[in-house]
Each structure stands twice: as C-alpha cells, then as structure tokens.
Amino acid sequence: MTVIADPSQTTVHTFGAPRLLAGVAELGRVDLGHHVALHGEPVLRRRSWLSGATRDVNLLGRGGAGFPVADKLDAMPSGRVNVLVNGSESEPASRKDRTLMSSAPHLVLDGALVAAHALGSSDITIAVHDQRSYESLMLASQERRDTAGVRIVRTPDGFVAGEIRSVINGLNGEGYMPGGRRILPHHHGVDARPSFASNVETFAHLALLSRLGVADYARTGSTSEPGTSLLTLIGDVGGPGVVEVPNGIPLASLLPGQADAPVLIGGYHGTWVRSLGGLALDRVALRAVGAPLGAGVIARPYAGTCVLTEVVRVSNWLASESAGQCGPCFFGLPALADDVAALAAGAGADRLQSLARRVSLVRGRGACAHPDGSVQFISSAISALGDEFEAHARYGSCGRPPSDVLPLPGGVA
Amino acid sequence: MTTIEVDWTRCDAHGLCSRLLPEKISLDEWGYPIIDGRVVDPALVQAARKAAMACPALALRVERGAM
C-alpha cells in the first residue's frame, strides 16, 4: 500500500498495484511524459471492440447509478454524436473524481478520445467545477496535440447541478437544473445531439481497457466485476482519503476495527448499514442488499460518538440543496429534516410515524434523483441507527460527543 | 393503455386535478397530487383528459401508449 498527501490534502492510497493512480504516489500529478511512459499512447478501437470489451469486463458507470457502459454505448445512434465527460463532482463527501482529474488528467483525456473515436466523433466536452481539476485538465490538454476537439467547461457548484441531465441543460444554455421530463443523454444531449455521457472515472477505465485488452484488464478485481475502483474513505477507516482498490475485496479490509458499527455507503444519497458484515466491493451485490455503492463514498463515524448529530446535519443540508423546482422535494425534505431533528432530540413514536408517511410522499415525486437519494439517506438512518434513536427517545440524548466526520460545503468539517 | 403523469417541475399545487379526478388523484399535505398508479382505467380516461386540460400549470400529462 502506498500513501501520499497531495497538495489538496486528499490522501491517496492504493491496495496492490495502482492502475488509474499509477505514478501518483511518486509524482503527485502525472504529466504527459510520465503518462506516456506508464500507459503508452492511447489505443483507439472500433466501436464493436469497445462495446464487446466493456461488456466482457462488466464495466459499470462510476457516477453513482452504476449503469452498464456497454448498454450505454450500444444505445448510441450513428450519425453526428458527441461525448460528455462529467467531472462535476457534486457529492460533498467524494473526492475521487477531482483526485483523478488533478493527478492523472491524461488518462481521462485518453478515455474521452477512445470513446469519441469508437463513436466516430471528435466532439468532446469535459464538465468540471473545481478549480484544481480544471487547471490540471487545461494544462494536460495543452501538453498534447490530439485534443483539438476537446472543450473543458466550468460548471457551477451544487448537488443537483452536478447530475448529468443538469449538466447537459446547463451546457445547452438552459440553467444547470434537471428537466421535468426524463430525457436521456443518448437521445438529447449536448448541443441537442446524442451524447455518450458518463463520469470521469468511467472514461479513465475506458482508456485502461482499450490499452490493456480484456484479459489484462481482468487480471485484477473479481470475476463478476474485473478491474479496480476509486473510493473515498472517511472517518474511522484504515486510511482516510481516496483509495484505488481491486473490485471484490471485502469492505471490512478497508475498515478494520469496530466490527459492529454503523457505516454510510454511497454518500449523501447513500445508505446507512448497521454493520459491514460480509459485504464486498461488488456494485451488483451492494445494490441487491439495498446499499448501492453510489459515488464510491464509504464513511464510518468513530466509536463513542453521537452519529445522530451528523444525520441531522446532513439531512438539513440535503433539504437546503433542493433546486426548488418540485414541490414534494422542496417542501418534503425540510419537513423530513425537521422530523429527524425532533427524533434526535427525543421525540417519540408519533414523530416516527410522521416521518414514515413523509418518506412515502417524497420518494419518486421529483424530476431528479435528489428527493429519492435524500430519502434513502434519511430512512436508512432511521432503520440502521434504531438503537441510537431509542437512546435519544429515552434520555433526550445519548450523552456522547457529536460525530464530526461527514464533510459539507462551506467548511463544515 | 392510457397513463397519467405529473411534471413535477411545473406543478404548482393548484389542486384542480384532484377535484376533477378524485377517483385517481388525492393531495398531499402540501397540496401536490398523489396519483394512485400511472395506468388510467378506461372508464376514467375522459375525466383524466379533462383534468389534464384544466391544469393551469400544464403539469399533468395523459398519454396513450403501447404496453
């Protein structure tokens, strides 16, 4: 395992030989010379090859939804299309995308070129909202000659603004908000053309896959999901920071200690689980147990701290991040956050019923994933942290010092 | 099959839809419609269309689609 502290204070770890983060521990940022020495020139493949290879290695999108990349490629029509690389990392707990863009920008560019070539396009947009990633990608793009068709765009901050459909609407001049009708990027994307749109990490994997071929790509990881993943580990974990790990490893190996402690999987649209049990880093299996990996955030509060303090804090923040377009989200999330706060302050069973009713009123009634994701965070906290809520209902508090591991924008650590 | 759907970005909780189609639409505590299943019973299609046309925010869609 290698550990470094990069200038943004995000610690980077790898388990086994790093791939996406190859060279990062030694160099900090991998410039063009080192990138070519490590990975060679990008290997451009035909569409049929890429579609088959992404299916063979079961490459799943890394933005949160975990949609199969092969299906996304196959859904692209022929004709004039473009590629959208979403680096608008809007999950406050996640650092993996900006770490990738700021330390291995050429791998992201390679992946975008691989996808564009396979789709017969040279039209690439990379959407980013943090300054360091933007500068790193701009510099990388200037370092090489094959990026004439690449446009790097700054996008605004905000949880909902970073969702891919918001990014597309924003790029098309309509404001960074999701639309009311569920229109998919491969039908109507950037510049009203079909877009192959995915998260930055997905593109870095496309570059590796194209370079290595299926057999070598699949030398690490599990049989159901070959390759590696970037995760952001927070709180009482082996090594907090961004980590590259082979798929399939037991999550307990990343979070040694506390065998029976609540863990947040997936981020602020994610799921609280009572304990890690035998869970492994397997997107399909995690989804099947109701705790999808989402944006790749795994957080565990320290033993002896009050987790409910953090649940209340994040619930309030989620409510404040509603874009205000859809009533059930705009009114429902603040009401739910109030319910959570009241329960943490010792309210009893009546309030729990009101919360349960409101959960059902918010879920599925919005234009984007924000209401559903927020409800997932809140309702999983209620079920996984039952002991804590019970202690608070009985005594008004658990007497432990507040947990303070989940980051929020604006410096609330 | 006829389906009914709300565009949540448009809906302003006027509540007319619930008055015109009470068999299918109730209102939540904030006045927004709760639709009892997307599929509209053939007997209610006429009323559903009326409700959609009456919506001041043009937020209700009634669509005929294949199964």
PDB file of N, CA, C and O in Angstrom, chain A residues 178-181 325-328 331-333 335 354 357-358 361-362 364-367, chain B residues 5-13 26-35 61 63:
ATOM      1  N   PRO A 178     -32.183  19.820 -13.610  1.00  0.00           N
ATOM      2  CA  PRO A 178     -32.785  18.720 -14.381  1.00  0.00           C
ATOM      3  C   PRO A 178     -34.127  19.163 -14.964  1.00  0.00           C
ATOM      4  O   PRO A 178     -34.818  19.976 -14.358  1.00  0.00           O
ATOM      5  N   GLY A 179     -34.463  18.644 -16.129  1.00  0.00           N
ATOM      6  CA  GLY A 179     -35.742  18.984 -16.749  1.00  0.00           C
ATOM      7  C   GLY A 179     -36.869  18.142 -16.167  1.00  0.00           C
ATOM      8  O   GLY A 179     -36.637  17.177 -15.441  1.00  0.00           O
ATOM      9  N   GLY A 180     -38.081  18.542 -16.499  1.00  0.00           N
ATOM     10  CA  GLY A 180     -39.241  17.858 -15.938  1.00  0.00           C
ATOM     11  C   GLY A 180     -39.511  16.502 -16.566  1.00  0.00           C
ATOM     12  O   GLY A 180     -40.144  15.647 -15.967  1.00  0.00           O
ATOM     13  N   ARG A 181     -39.061  16.311 -17.787  1.00  0.00           N
ATOM     14  CA  ARG A 181     -39.282  15.032 -18.451  1.00  0.00           C
ATOM     15  C   ARG A 181     -37.957  14.286 -18.482  1.00  0.00           C
ATOM     16  O   ARG A 181     -36.911  14.879 -18.651  1.00  0.00           O
ATOM     17  N   GLN A 325     -37.488  23.156  -7.663  1.00  0.00           N
ATOM     18  CA  GLN A 325     -38.364  23.006  -8.836  1.00  0.00           C
ATOM     19  C   GLN A 325     -39.606  22.179  -8.525  1.00  0.00           C
ATOM     20  O   GLN A 325     -40.660  22.406  -9.103  1.00  0.00           O
ATOM     21  N   CYS A 326     -39.448  21.173  -7.683  1.00  0.00           N
ATOM     22  CA  CYS A 326     -40.516  20.212  -7.480  1.00  0.00           C
ATOM     23  C   CYS A 326     -41.033  20.284  -6.038  1.00  0.00           C
ATOM     24  O   CYS A 326     -40.264  20.134  -5.077  1.00  0.00           O
ATOM     25  N   GLY A 327     -42.342  20.518  -5.897  1.00  0.00           N
ATOM     26  CA  GLY A 327     -42.939  20.728  -4.584  1.00  0.00           C
ATOM     27  C   GLY A 327     -42.645  19.646  -3.555  1.00  0.00           C
ATOM     28  O   GLY A 327     -42.223  19.956  -2.437  1.00  0.00           O
ATOM     29  N   PRO A 328     -42.877  18.375  -3.883  1.00  0.00           N
ATOM     30  CA  PRO A 328     -42.660  17.336  -2.867  1.00  0.00           C
ATOM     31  C   PRO A 328     -41.234  17.343  -2.308  1.00  0.00           C
ATOM     32  O   PRO A 328     -41.030  17.053  -1.131  1.00  0.00           O
ATOM     33  N   PHE A 331     -40.785  21.056  -0.299  1.00  0.00           N
ATOM     34  CA  PHE A 331     -41.468  21.091   0.996  1.00  0.00           C
ATOM     35  C   PHE A 331     -41.183  19.846   1.828  1.00  0.00           C
ATOM     36  O   PHE A 331     -41.122  19.894   3.051  1.00  0.00           O
ATOM     37  N   GLY A 332     -41.016  18.722   1.140  1.00  0.00           N
ATOM     38  CA  GLY A 332     -40.896  17.448   1.849  1.00  0.00           C
ATOM     39  C   GLY A 332     -39.566  17.274   2.552  1.00  0.00           C
ATOM     40  O   GLY A 332     -39.516  16.796   3.691  1.00  0.00           O
ATOM     41  N   LEU A 333     -38.462  17.671   1.894  1.00  0.00           N
ATOM     42  CA  LEU A 333     -37.159  17.440   2.524  1.00  0.00           C
ATOM     43  C   LEU A 333     -36.968  18.269   3.800  1.00  0.00           C
ATOM     44  O   LEU A 333     -36.492  17.738   4.807  1.00  0.00           O
ATOM     45  N   ALA A 335     -39.335  19.210   5.792  1.00  0.00           N
ATOM     46  CA  ALA A 335     -40.217  18.583   6.789  1.00  0.00           C
ATOM     47  C   ALA A 335     -39.569  17.310   7.337  1.00  0.00           C
ATOM     48  O   ALA A 335     -39.615  17.045   8.544  1.00  0.00           O
ATOM     49  N   SER A 354     -44.921  10.133  11.471  1.00  0.00           N
ATOM     50  CA  SER A 354     -44.993  11.271  10.548  1.00  0.00           C
ATOM     51  C   SER A 354     -43.840  11.196   9.544  1.00  0.00           C
ATOM     52  O   SER A 354     -44.007  11.437   8.350  1.00  0.00           O
ATOM     53  N   ARG A 357     -44.547   8.500   6.937  1.00  0.00           N
ATOM     54  CA  ARG A 357     -45.547   8.934   5.956  1.00  0.00           C
ATOM     55  C   ARG A 357     -44.900   9.891   4.947  1.00  0.00           C
ATOM     56  O   ARG A 357     -45.100   9.784   3.741  1.00  0.00           O
ATOM     57  N   ARG A 358     -44.095  10.810   5.444  1.00  0.00           N
ATOM     58  CA  ARG A 358     -43.465  11.777   4.540  1.00  0.00           C
ATOM     59  C   ARG A 358     -42.438  11.133   3.619  1.00  0.00           C
ATOM     60  O   ARG A 358     -42.267  11.565   2.483  1.00  0.00           O
ATOM     61  N   LEU A 361     -44.212  10.154   0.756  1.00  0.00           N
ATOM     62  CA  LEU A 361     -44.703  11.289  -0.044  1.00  0.00           C
ATOM     63  C   LEU A 361     -43.614  11.925  -0.902  1.00  0.00           C
ATOM     64  O   LEU A 361     -43.904  12.607  -1.871  1.00  0.00           O
ATOM     65  N   VAL A 362     -42.367  11.728  -0.518  1.00  0.00           N
ATOM     66  CA  VAL A 362     -41.282  12.378  -1.262  1.00  0.00           C
ATOM     67  C   VAL A 362     -40.703  11.435  -2.324  1.00  0.00           C
ATOM     68  O   VAL A 362     -40.393  11.845  -3.442  1.00  0.00           O
ATOM     69  N   GLY A 364     -39.848   9.245  -5.263  1.00  0.00           N
ATOM     70  CA  GLY A 364     -40.370   9.072  -6.624  1.00  0.00           C
ATOM     71  C   GLY A 364     -41.153  10.260  -7.149  1.00  0.00           C
ATOM     72  O   GLY A 364     -41.758  10.188  -8.209  1.00  0.00           O
ATOM     73  N   ARG A 365     -41.193  11.383  -6.397  1.00  0.00           N
ATOM     74  CA  ARG A 365     -42.016  12.508  -6.843  1.00  0.00           C
ATOM     75  C   ARG A 365     -41.151  13.735  -7.104  1.00  0.00           C
ATOM     76  O   ARG A 365     -41.314  14.785  -6.489  1.00  0.00           O
ATOM     77  N   GLY A 366     -40.230  13.592  -8.047  1.00  0.00           N
ATOM     78  CA  GLY A 366     -39.398  14.730  -8.413  1.00  0.00           C
ATOM     79  C   GLY A 366     -38.783  14.485  -9.779  1.00  0.00           C
ATOM     80  O   GLY A 366     -38.886  13.392 -10.320  1.00  0.00           O
ATOM     81  N   ALA A 367     -38.138  15.536 -10.308  1.00  0.00           N
ATOM     82  CA  ALA A 367     -37.572  15.429 -11.656  1.00  0.00           C
ATOM     83  C   ALA A 367     -36.196  14.783 -11.656  1.00  0.00           C
ATOM     84  O   ALA A 367     -35.716  14.353 -12.695  1.00  0.00           O
TER      85      ALA A 367
ATOM     86  N   GLU B   5     -49.320  11.257 -15.796  1.00  0.00           N
ATOM     87  CA  GLU B   5     -48.048  11.571 -15.179  1.00  0.00           C
ATOM     88  C   GLU B   5     -47.962  13.058 -14.842  1.00  0.00           C
ATOM     89  O   GLU B   5     -48.539  13.886 -15.534  1.00  0.00           O
ATOM     90  N   VAL B   6     -47.211  13.361 -13.794  1.00  0.00           N
ATOM     91  CA  VAL B   6     -47.045  14.757 -13.386  1.00  0.00           C
ATOM     92  C   VAL B   6     -45.646  15.217 -13.758  1.00  0.00           C
ATOM     93  O   VAL B   6     -44.674  14.509 -13.531  1.00  0.00           O
ATOM     94  N   ASP B   7     -45.547  16.394 -14.342  1.00  0.00           N
ATOM     95  CA  ASP B   7     -44.237  17.042 -14.499  1.00  0.00           C
ATOM     96  C   ASP B   7     -44.027  17.877 -13.232  1.00  0.00           C
ATOM     97  O   ASP B   7     -44.621  18.942 -13.064  1.00  0.00           O
ATOM     98  N   TRP B   8     -43.181  17.345 -12.329  1.00  0.00           N
ATOM     99  CA  TRP B   8     -43.034  17.971 -11.005  1.00  0.00           C
ATOM    100  C   TRP B   8     -42.406  19.353 -11.085  1.00  0.00           C
ATOM    101  O   TRP B   8     -42.574  20.162 -10.163  1.00  0.00           O
ATOM    102  N   THR B   9     -41.669  19.630 -12.154  1.00  0.00           N
ATOM    103  CA  THR B   9     -41.061  20.955 -12.247  1.00  0.00           C
ATOM    104  C   THR B   9     -42.114  22.019 -12.587  1.00  0.00           C
ATOM    105  O   THR B   9     -41.889  23.197 -12.406  1.00  0.00           O
ATOM    106  N   ARG B  10     -43.264  21.570 -13.112  1.00  0.00           N
ATOM    107  CA  ARG B  10     -44.309  22.536 -13.478  1.00  0.00           C
ATOM    108  C   ARG B  10     -45.394  22.661 -12.417  1.00  0.00           C
ATOM    109  O   ARG B  10     -45.998  23.717 -12.271  1.00  0.00           O
ATOM    110  N   CYS B  11     -45.685  21.560 -11.741  1.00  0.00           N
ATOM    111  CA  CYS B  11     -46.828  21.531 -10.820  1.00  0.00           C
ATOM    112  C   CYS B  11     -46.687  22.598  -9.736  1.00  0.00           C
ATOM    113  O   CYS B  11     -45.645  22.710  -9.095  1.00  0.00           O
ATOM    114  N   ASP B  12     -47.742  23.407  -9.552  1.00  0.00           N
ATOM    115  CA  ASP B  12     -47.727  24.445  -8.526  1.00  0.00           C
ATOM    116  C   ASP B  12     -48.774  24.202  -7.453  1.00  0.00           C
ATOM    117  O   ASP B  12     -49.171  25.123  -6.751  1.00  0.00           O
ATOM    118  N   ALA B  13     -49.274  22.992  -7.352  1.00  0.00           N
ATOM    119  CA  ALA B  13     -50.222  22.634  -6.291  1.00  0.00           C
ATOM    120  C   ALA B  13     -51.521  23.432  -6.357  1.00  0.00           C
ATOM    121  O   ALA B  13     -52.048  23.847  -5.324  1.00  0.00           O
ATOM    122  N   SER B  26     -55.380  12.258  -5.195  1.00  0.00           N
ATOM    123  CA  SER B  26     -55.584  12.946  -3.912  1.00  0.00           C
ATOM    124  C   SER B  26     -54.440  13.943  -3.746  1.00  0.00           C
ATOM    125  O   SER B  26     -53.544  14.001  -4.582  1.00  0.00           O
ATOM    126  N   LEU B  27     -54.496  14.730  -2.674  1.00  0.00           N
ATOM    127  CA  LEU B  27     -53.450  15.742  -2.487  1.00  0.00           C
ATOM    128  C   LEU B  27     -52.662  15.442  -1.210  1.00  0.00           C
ATOM    129  O   LEU B  27     -53.223  14.978  -0.218  1.00  0.00           O
ATOM    130  N   ASP B  28     -51.362  15.728  -1.259  1.00  0.00           N
ATOM    131  CA  ASP B  28     -50.544  15.514  -0.058  1.00  0.00           C
ATOM    132  C   ASP B  28     -50.656  16.724   0.874  1.00  0.00           C
ATOM    133  O   ASP B  28     -51.412  17.659   0.594  1.00  0.00           O
ATOM    134  N   GLU B  29     -49.924  16.706   1.957  1.00  0.00           N
ATOM    135  CA  GLU B  29     -50.072  17.770   2.961  1.00  0.00           C
ATOM    136  C   GLU B  29     -49.658  19.143   2.443  1.00  0.00           C
ATOM    137  O   GLU B  29     -49.970  20.154   3.056  1.00  0.00           O
ATOM    138  N   TRP B  30     -48.953  19.178   1.324  1.00  0.00           N
ATOM    139  CA  TRP B  30     -48.557  20.469   0.750  1.00  0.00           C
ATOM    140  C   TRP B  30     -49.405  20.843  -0.466  1.00  0.00           C
ATOM    141  O   TRP B  30     -49.151  21.842  -1.125  1.00  0.00           O
ATOM    142  N   GLY B  31     -50.366  19.994  -0.795  1.00  0.00           N
ATOM    143  CA  GLY B  31     -51.273  20.292  -1.897  1.00  0.00           C
ATOM    144  C   GLY B  31     -50.873  19.711  -3.247  1.00  0.00           C
ATOM    145  O   GLY B  31     -51.499  19.997  -4.267  1.00  0.00           O
ATOM    146  N   TYR B  32     -49.835  18.895  -3.262  1.00  0.00           N
ATOM    147  CA  TYR B  32     -49.383  18.297  -4.527  1.00  0.00           C
ATOM    148  C   TYR B  32     -50.070  16.961  -4.766  1.00  0.00           C
ATOM    149  O   TYR B  32     -50.395  16.240  -3.820  1.00  0.00           O
ATOM    150  N   PRO B  33     -50.322  16.628  -6.023  1.00  0.00           N
ATOM    151  CA  PRO B  33     -51.117  15.434  -6.327  1.00  0.00           C
ATOM    152  C   PRO B  33     -50.414  14.120  -5.995  1.00  0.00           C
ATOM    153  O   PRO B  33     -49.221  13.961  -6.236  1.00  0.00           O
ATOM    154  N   ILE B  34     -51.186  13.200  -5.445  1.00  0.00           N
ATOM    155  CA  ILE B  34     -50.721  11.826  -5.250  1.00  0.00           C
ATOM    156  C   ILE B  34     -51.545  10.977  -6.202  1.00  0.00           C
ATOM    157  O   ILE B  34     -52.767  10.912  -6.077  1.00  0.00           O
ATOM    158  N   ILE B  35     -50.885  10.389  -7.183  1.00  0.00           N
ATOM    159  CA  ILE B  35     -51.608   9.629  -8.206  1.00  0.00           C
ATOM    160  C   ILE B  35     -51.618   8.157  -7.840  1.00  0.00           C
ATOM    161  O   ILE B  35     -50.575   7.580  -7.516  1.00  0.00           O
ATOM    162  N   ARG B  61     -49.930  15.199 -17.597  1.00  0.00           N
ATOM    163  CA  ARG B  61     -49.899  14.615 -18.943  1.00  0.00           C
ATOM    164  C   ARG B  61     -50.697  13.325 -18.953  1.00  0.00           C
ATOM    165  O   ARG B  61     -50.488  12.452 -18.120  1.00  0.00           O
ATOM    166  N   GLU B  63     -51.290  10.278 -21.496  1.00  0.00           N
ATOM    167  CA  GLU B  63     -50.725   9.775 -22.751  1.00  0.00           C
ATOM    168  C   GLU B  63     -51.243   8.395 -23.066  1.00  0.00           C
ATOM    169  O   GLU B  63     -51.366   7.546 -22.183  1.00  0.00           O
TER     170      GLU B  63
END
